[in-house]
PDB file of C-alpha atoms in Angstrom:
ATOM      1  CA  THR A   1      -0.012 -17.972  -2.361  1.00 43.00           C
ATOM      2  CA  LEU A   2       1.604 -14.597  -2.861  1.00 49.00           C
ATOM      3  CA  ASN A   3      -0.827 -11.678  -2.657  1.00 54.00           C
ATOM      4  CA  PRO A   4       0.372  -8.660  -4.698  1.00 53.00           C
ATOM      5  CA  PHE A   5      -2.096  -6.443  -2.816  1.00 53.00           C
ATOM      6  CA  SER A   6      -0.322  -7.190   0.478  1.00 58.00           C
ATOM      7  CA  GLY A   7       3.116  -5.991  -0.634  1.00 71.00           C
ATOM      8  CA  THR A   8       3.913  -2.291  -0.506  1.00 79.00           C
ATOM      9  CA  ALA A   9       6.381  -0.039  -2.279  1.00 84.00           C
ATOM     10  CA  GLU A  10       7.280   3.646  -2.419  1.00 88.00           C
ATOM     11  CA  VAL A  11       7.226   5.313  -5.824  1.00 89.00           C
ATOM     12  CA  THR A  12       8.793   8.755  -6.150  1.00 89.00           C
ATOM     13  CA  ILE A  13       7.130  11.142  -8.603  1.00 87.00           C
ATOM     14  CA  VAL A  14       8.073  14.667  -9.656  1.00 87.00           C
ATOM     15  CA  LEU A  15       5.216  16.685 -11.123  1.00 82.00           C
ATOM     16  CA  CYS A  16       5.842  19.426 -13.674  1.00 72.00           C
ATOM     17  CA  GLY A  17       6.137  22.960 -12.380  1.00 50.00           C
ATOM     18  CA  GLU A  18       3.862  24.696 -14.854  1.00 45.00           C
ATOM     19  CA  GLU A  19       0.138  24.114 -15.196  1.00 48.00           C
ATOM     20  CA  ARG A  20      -0.847  22.333 -18.378  1.00 47.00           C
ATOM     21  CA  ARG A  21      -3.082  24.791 -20.185  1.00 44.00           C
ATOM     22  CA  GLU A  22      -5.380  24.386 -23.155  1.00 46.00           C
ATOM     23  CA  GLU A  23      -4.417  26.193 -26.376  1.00 45.00           C
ATOM     24  CA  GLU A  24      -6.991  28.946 -25.895  1.00 45.00           C
ATOM     25  CA  ASP A  25      -5.699  29.702 -22.397  1.00 50.00           C
ATOM     26  CA  MET A  26      -2.047  30.164 -23.334  1.00 49.00           C
ATOM     27  CA  GLU A  27      -2.245  33.971 -23.183  1.00 53.00           C
ATOM     28  CA  VAL A  28      -3.466  33.882 -19.573  1.00 52.00           C
ATOM     29  CA  ASP A  29      -0.688  34.902 -17.230  1.00 55.00           C
ATOM     30  CA  GLU A  30      -0.731  32.112 -14.651  1.00 56.00           C
ATOM     31  CA  PRO A  31       1.791  32.022 -11.803  1.00 58.00           C
ATOM     32  CA  TYR A  32       4.673  29.588 -12.109  1.00 59.00           C
ATOM     33  CA  ARG A  33       4.271  26.497  -9.959  1.00 62.00           C
ATOM     34  CA  PRO A  34       7.592  24.866  -9.048  1.00 73.00           C
ATOM     35  CA  PRO A  35       7.998  21.100  -9.458  1.00 80.00           C
ATOM     36  CA  LYS A  36       6.732  19.019  -6.556  1.00 85.00           C
ATOM     37  CA  LYS A  37       8.133  15.713  -5.380  1.00 89.00           C
ATOM     38  CA  TYR A  38       6.026  13.075  -3.638  1.00 90.00           C
ATOM     39  CA  ASN A  39       6.674   9.579  -2.318  1.00 90.00           C
ATOM     40  CA  LEU A  40       3.620   7.431  -3.003  1.00 89.00           C
ATOM     41  CA  VAL A  41       3.047   4.387  -0.787  1.00 89.00           C
ATOM     42  CA  VAL A  42       1.267   1.858  -2.995  1.00 88.00           C
ATOM     43  CA  ASN A  43       0.764  -1.871  -3.336  1.00 87.00           C
ATOM     44  CA  THR A  44       2.758  -3.972  -5.797  1.00 88.00           C
ATOM     45  CA  ILE A  45       0.224  -3.800  -8.622  1.00 90.00           C
ATOM     46  CA  GLN A  46      -0.250  -0.042  -8.251  1.00 91.00           C
ATOM     47  CA  MET A  47       3.536   0.337  -8.426  1.00 92.00           C
ATOM     48  CA  VAL A  48       3.784  -1.624 -11.689  1.00 92.00           C
ATOM     49  CA  ILE A  49       1.021   0.518 -13.219  1.00 93.00           C
ATOM     50  CA  LEU A  50       2.653   3.805 -12.195  1.00 93.00           C
ATOM     51  CA  LEU A  51       6.031   2.722 -13.553  1.00 92.00           C
ATOM     52  CA  SER A  52       4.386   2.236 -16.955  1.00 92.00           C
ATOM     53  CA  PHE A  53       4.082   6.026 -17.179  1.00 92.00           C
ATOM     54  CA  ASN A  54       7.864   6.451 -17.129  1.00 89.00           C
ATOM     55  CA  THR A  55       7.833   5.980 -20.900  1.00 86.00           C
ATOM     56  CA  SER A  56       4.385   7.340 -21.859  1.00 86.00           C
ATOM     57  CA  ASP A  57       2.385  10.428 -20.912  1.00 85.00           C
ATOM     58  CA  SER A  58      -0.904   8.646 -21.564  1.00 91.00           C
ATOM     59  CA  LEU A  59      -1.978   5.020 -21.861  1.00 93.00           C
ATOM     60  CA  THR A  60      -5.257   3.264 -22.590  1.00 93.00           C
ATOM     61  CA  TYR A  61      -6.542   0.543 -20.321  1.00 92.00           C
ATOM     62  CA  GLN A  62      -5.705  -2.009 -23.004  1.00 91.00           C
ATOM     63  CA  GLU A  63      -2.137  -0.681 -23.358  1.00 92.00           C
ATOM     64  CA  ILE A  64      -1.589  -0.872 -19.603  1.00 93.00           C
ATOM     65  CA  LYS A  65      -2.940  -4.419 -19.574  1.00 91.00           C
ATOM     66  CA  GLN A  66      -0.609  -5.467 -22.415  1.00 90.00           C
ATOM     67  CA  GLU A  67       2.439  -3.805 -20.898  1.00 90.00           C
ATOM     68  CA  THR A  68       1.975  -5.031 -17.324  1.00 90.00           C
ATOM     69  CA  CYS A  69       0.340  -8.450 -17.985  1.00 88.00           C
ATOM     70  CA  ILE A  70      -1.892  -7.873 -14.939  1.00 87.00           C
ATOM     71  CA  HIS A  71      -5.177  -9.811 -14.964  1.00 83.00           C
ATOM     72  CA  GLU A  72      -8.312  -7.733 -15.545  1.00 81.00           C
ATOM     73  CA  PRO A  73      -9.964  -7.829 -12.074  1.00 81.00           C
ATOM     74  CA  GLU A  74      -6.746  -6.847 -10.310  1.00 83.00           C
ATOM     75  CA  LEU A  75      -5.890  -4.233 -12.936  1.00 87.00           C
ATOM     76  CA  THR A  76      -9.353  -2.654 -12.734  1.00 85.00           C
ATOM     77  CA  ARG A  77      -9.223  -2.624  -8.963  1.00 84.00           C
ATOM     78  CA  ALA A  78      -5.822  -0.929  -8.891  1.00 87.00           C
ATOM     79  CA  LEU A  79      -6.666   1.647 -11.572  1.00 88.00           C
ATOM     80  CA  LEU A  80      -9.851   2.625  -9.762  1.00 85.00           C
ATOM     81  CA  SER A  81      -7.900   3.156  -6.554  1.00 84.00           C
ATOM     82  CA  LEU A  82      -5.505   5.513  -8.367  1.00 88.00           C
ATOM     83  CA  SER A  83      -8.116   7.488 -10.302  1.00 85.00           C
ATOM     84  CA  GLU A  84     -11.329   7.678  -8.265  1.00 78.00           C
ATOM     85  CA  MET A  85     -10.596  10.335  -5.628  1.00 73.00           C
ATOM     86  CA  LYS A  86     -11.184  14.093  -5.713  1.00 75.00           C
ATOM     87  CA  PRO A  87      -9.526  15.767  -8.739  1.00 75.00           C
ATOM     88  CA  ASN A  88      -6.477  17.016  -6.811  1.00 78.00           C
ATOM     89  CA  GLN A  89      -6.083  13.742  -4.849  1.00 80.00           C
ATOM     90  CA  ARG A  90      -6.045  11.240  -7.720  1.00 86.00           C
ATOM     91  CA  ILE A  91      -2.660  10.462  -9.215  1.00 90.00           C
ATOM     92  CA  LEU A  92      -4.168   9.362 -12.547  1.00 91.00           C
ATOM     93  CA  HIS A  93      -6.767  11.098 -14.716  1.00 89.00           C
ATOM     94  CA  ARG A  94      -9.241   8.955 -16.648  1.00 90.00           C
ATOM     95  CA  THR A  95     -11.210  10.094 -19.705  1.00 87.00           C
ATOM     96  CA  SER A  96     -14.391   8.420 -18.437  1.00 80.00           C
ATOM     97  CA  GLU A  97     -16.048   9.061 -15.072  1.00 72.00           C
ATOM     98  CA  SER A  98     -17.984   5.782 -15.234  1.00 70.00           C
ATOM     99  CA  ARG A  99     -17.548   3.291 -12.402  1.00 67.00           C
ATOM    100  CA  ASN A 100     -16.796   0.658 -15.043  1.00 75.00           C
ATOM    101  CA  ILE A 101     -13.511   0.916 -16.931  1.00 82.00           C
ATOM    102  CA  SER A 102     -13.556   0.224 -20.668  1.00 82.00           C
ATOM    103  CA  PRO A 103     -10.582  -0.928 -22.810  1.00 84.00           C
ATOM    104  CA  SER A 104     -10.567   2.442 -24.602  1.00 84.00           C
ATOM    105  CA  ASP A 105     -10.337   4.569 -21.427  1.00 91.00           C
ATOM    106  CA  ILE A 106      -7.233   6.754 -21.488  1.00 93.00           C
ATOM    107  CA  PHE A 107      -5.192   7.376 -18.340  1.00 94.00           C
ATOM    108  CA  THR A 108      -2.742  10.255 -17.814  1.00 93.00           C
ATOM    109  CA  VAL A 109      -0.664  11.406 -14.860  1.00 91.00           C
ATOM    110  CA  ASN A 110      -2.512  14.114 -12.926  1.00 89.00           C
ATOM    111  CA  GLU A 111      -0.205  17.149 -12.925  1.00 86.00           C
ATOM    112  CA  GLY A 112      -2.638  18.884 -10.581  1.00 85.00           C
ATOM    113  CA  PHE A 113      -2.172  16.284  -7.834  1.00 86.00           C
ATOM    114  CA  SER A 114      -1.401  17.922  -4.494  1.00 85.00           C
ATOM    115  CA  SER A 115      -0.949  16.886  -0.890  1.00 84.00           C
ATOM    116  CA  SER A 116       0.146  18.637   2.284  1.00 81.00           C
ATOM    117  CA  SER A 117       2.405  15.645   2.962  1.00 84.00           C
ATOM    118  CA  SER A 118       5.338  14.604   0.781  1.00 87.00           C
ATOM    119  CA  ARG A 119       4.553  10.960   1.608  1.00 86.00           C
ATOM    120  CA  VAL A 120       1.106   9.857   0.453  1.00 85.00           C
ATOM    121  CA  LYS A 121      -0.440   6.462   1.130  1.00 83.00           C
ATOM    122  CA  PHE A 122      -2.970   5.165  -1.396  1.00 78.00           C
ATOM    123  CA  ASP A 123      -5.795   2.858  -0.437  1.00 67.00           C
ATOM    124  CA  GLN A 124      -4.659  -0.755  -0.672  1.00 57.00           C
ATOM    125  CA  ALA A 125      -8.115  -2.342  -0.745  1.00 48.00           C
ATOM    126  CA  GLN A 126     -10.435  -0.673  -3.213  1.00 47.00           C
ATOM    127  CA  VAL A 127     -13.482  -2.639  -4.333  1.00 48.00           C
ATOM    128  CA  TRP A 128     -13.882  -3.395  -8.032  1.00 48.00           C
ATOM    129  CA  PRO A 129     -17.222  -3.582  -9.884  1.00 48.00           C
ATOM    130  CA  GLY A 130     -19.253  -6.701  -9.172  1.00 52.00           C
ATOM    131  CA  GLU A 131     -17.523  -7.571  -5.898  1.00 54.00           C
ATOM    132  CA  THR A 132     -20.034  -8.935  -3.374  1.00 55.00           C
ATOM    133  CA  GLU A 133     -20.271  -8.302   0.350  1.00 56.00           C
ATOM    134  CA  SER A 134     -19.173 -11.889   1.034  1.00 64.00           C
ATOM    135  CA  GLY A 135     -16.213 -11.307  -1.286  1.00 60.00           C
ATOM    136  CA  ARG A 136     -15.242  -8.206   0.688  1.00 59.00           C
ATOM    137  CA  ARG A 137     -15.514 -10.159   3.952  1.00 69.00           C
ATOM    138  CA  GLU A 138     -13.276 -12.874   2.560  1.00 73.00           C
ATOM    139  CA  ALA A 139     -10.780 -10.258   1.389  1.00 66.00           C
ATOM    140  CA  ARG A 140     -10.727  -8.656   4.850  1.00 70.00           C
ATOM    141  CA  LYS A 141     -10.207 -12.063   6.484  1.00 78.00           C
ATOM    142  CA  LYS A 142      -7.289 -12.780   4.169  1.00 77.00           C
ATOM    143  CA  VAL A 143      -5.707  -9.406   4.932  1.00 75.00           C
ATOM    144  CA  GLU A 144      -6.084 -10.033   8.675  1.00 83.00           C
ATOM    145  CA  LYS A 145      -4.579 -13.514   8.314  1.00 85.00           C
ATOM    146  CA  ASP A 146      -1.653 -12.183   6.265  1.00 84.00           C
ATOM    147  CA  ARG A 147      -1.004  -9.472   8.853  1.00 86.00           C
ATOM    148  CA  LYS A 148      -0.911 -12.027  11.673  1.00 90.00           C
ATOM    149  CA  HIS A 149       1.745 -13.967   9.752  1.00 90.00           C
ATOM    150  CA  GLU A 150       3.697 -10.742   9.180  1.00 90.00           C
ATOM    151  CA  ILE A 151       3.624  -9.915  12.895  1.00 93.00           C
ATOM    152  CA  GLU A 152       4.863 -13.390  13.812  1.00 94.00           C
ATOM    153  CA  ALA A 153       7.643 -13.267  11.214  1.00 93.00           C
ATOM    154  CA  CYS A 154       8.692  -9.851  12.488  1.00 94.00           C
ATOM    155  CA  ILE A 155       8.802 -11.063  16.100  1.00 95.00           C
ATOM    156  CA  VAL A 156      10.954 -14.037  15.136  1.00 95.00           C
ATOM    157  CA  ARG A 157      13.373 -11.832  13.146  1.00 94.00           C
ATOM    158  CA  ILE A 158      13.756  -9.396  16.033  1.00 95.00           C
ATOM    159  CA  MET A 159      14.233 -12.134  18.619  1.00 94.00           C
ATOM    160  CA  LYS A 160      16.720 -14.000  16.424  1.00 94.00           C
ATOM    161  CA  SER A 161      18.757 -10.801  16.160  1.00 94.00           C
ATOM    162  CA  ASN A 162      18.550  -9.785  19.834  1.00 94.00           C
ATOM    163  CA  LYS A 163      18.335 -13.255  21.477  1.00 93.00           C
ATOM    164  CA  GLN A 164      16.749 -11.788  24.612  1.00 94.00           C
ATOM    165  CA  MET A 165      14.291  -8.893  25.049  1.00 95.00           C
ATOM    166  CA  TYR A 166      11.849  -7.326  27.470  1.00 96.00           C
ATOM    167  CA  HIS A 167       8.204  -7.470  26.412  1.00 95.00           C
ATOM    168  CA  ASP A 168       7.750  -3.696  25.980  1.00 95.00           C
ATOM    169  CA  ALA A 169      10.946  -3.368  23.933  1.00 96.00           C
ATOM    170  CA  LEU A 170       9.874  -6.223  21.654  1.00 95.00           C
ATOM    171  CA  VAL A 171       6.409  -4.731  21.097  1.00 95.00           C
ATOM    172  CA  SER A 172       7.949  -1.330  20.382  1.00 94.00           C
ATOM    173  CA  GLN A 173      10.309  -2.750  17.758  1.00 94.00           C
ATOM    174  CA  VAL A 174       7.526  -4.721  16.067  1.00 94.00           C
ATOM    175  CA  VAL A 175       5.394  -1.571  15.782  1.00 91.00           C
ATOM    176  CA  GLU A 176       8.367   0.415  14.471  1.00 90.00           C
ATOM    177  CA  GLN A 177       9.210  -2.152  11.789  1.00 89.00           C
ATOM    178  CA  LEU A 178       5.642  -2.697  10.581  1.00 87.00           C
ATOM    179  CA  ASN A 179       4.099   0.770  10.811  1.00 80.00           C
ATOM    180  CA  ARG A 180       4.925   1.566   7.191  1.00 72.00           C
ATOM    181  CA  ARG A 181       2.729  -1.336   6.110  1.00 71.00           C
ATOM    182  CA  PHE A 182       0.023  -1.216   8.800  1.00 77.00           C
ATOM    183  CA  ASN A 183      -0.367  -0.355  12.489  1.00 81.00           C
ATOM    184  CA  PRO A 184      -0.295  -3.552  14.569  1.00 86.00           C
ATOM    185  CA  SER A 185      -1.993  -3.234  17.931  1.00 89.00           C
ATOM    186  CA  PRO A 186      -0.076  -4.135  21.120  1.00 92.00           C
ATOM    187  CA  THR A 187      -2.904  -6.550  21.946  1.00 93.00           C
ATOM    188  CA  GLU A 188      -2.481  -8.450  18.654  1.00 93.00           C
ATOM    189  CA  ILE A 189       1.307  -8.462  19.079  1.00 94.00           C
ATOM    190  CA  ARG A 190       0.897  -9.971  22.544  1.00 94.00           C
ATOM    191  CA  LYS A 191      -1.343 -12.709  21.112  1.00 94.00           C
ATOM    192  CA  ARG A 192       1.245 -13.501  18.424  1.00 95.00           C
ATOM    193  CA  ILE A 193       3.978 -13.658  21.084  1.00 95.00           C
ATOM    194  CA  GLU A 194       1.899 -16.090  23.168  1.00 95.00           C
ATOM    195  CA  LEU A 195       1.405 -18.325  20.134  1.00 94.00           C
ATOM    196  CA  LEU A 196       5.128 -18.285  19.364  1.00 95.00           C
ATOM    197  CA  VAL A 197       5.837 -19.255  22.975  1.00 94.00           C
ATOM    198  CA  ASP A 198       3.385 -22.157  22.660  1.00 94.00           C
ATOM    199  CA  ARG A 199       5.083 -23.236  19.420  1.00 92.00           C
ATOM    200  CA  ASP A 200       8.556 -23.086  21.017  1.00 93.00           C
ATOM    201  CA  TYR A 201       9.983 -20.282  18.897  1.00 94.00           C
ATOM    202  CA  ILE A 202      10.643 -18.206  22.009  1.00 94.00           C
ATOM    203  CA  GLU A 203      10.356 -18.797  25.746  1.00 94.00           C
ATOM    204  CA  ARG A 204       9.951 -16.727  28.890  1.00 94.00           C
ATOM    205  CA  SER A 205      12.844 -16.279  31.249  1.00 93.00           C
ATOM    206  CA  THR A 206      12.467 -18.295  34.439  1.00 92.00           C
ATOM    207  CA  GLU A 207      13.824 -15.310  36.349  1.00 90.00           C
ATOM    208  CA  ASP A 208      11.617 -12.594  34.827  1.00 92.00           C
ATOM    209  CA  ARG A 209       8.375 -13.367  32.992  1.00 90.00           C
ATOM    210  CA  ASN A 210       8.617 -10.078  31.093  1.00 93.00           C
ATOM    211  CA  ILE A 211      11.780 -11.265  29.342  1.00 95.00           C
ATOM    212  CA  TYR A 212      11.613 -13.424  26.220  1.00 96.00           C
ATOM    213  CA  ILE A 213      14.456 -15.638  25.037  1.00 95.00           C
ATOM    214  CA  TYR A 214      14.921 -16.809  21.449  1.00 94.00           C
ATOM    215  CA  ILE A 215      15.072 -20.585  21.026  1.00 91.00           C
ATOM    216  CA  ALA A 216      17.658 -21.444  18.358  1.00 73.00           C
TER     217      ALA A 216
END
């Protein structure tokens, strides 16, 4: 089963240079703020939601649901993760501060969003209302299981490309290729390598046990 919360994407946003001011504040001489560009690292569902704002400045929960066709639990979870941080750290503003999202809640892009880094990673595993502790444990187990599969697939891809590699070089390449998604530990990578050896995807060199050979 494909898990849209496991996939990641980078969404580039450019925020307006001038502060949005209320009508009564228009005479206040505020300094010009140049446009800022950020790359947001989000999961697949968060990406789809953010892309909805390419054509609208503001959307209700119901409008987002109709446009994206995302099921309610997943949509609520993703919207909370994009709108429930400190005011300058949330990418979306919501009209209501309630933990529960209603169909009439209006979401807008937060022009006051700021970060010291141009690349910002949003939480991929926010909890939605009503989720139980056992549900969270199950979700964590699934994430861990998915990551183990990703590590194994990455090892196989690297070995298929290189045919033969030293252990440290293989671990280094796995970390380099996966660190945008998560940070695999060398210990977990070693375990995945051992399992792939047992399953005859790769084998150790008879001349040097630190060298792995891809089995075609």
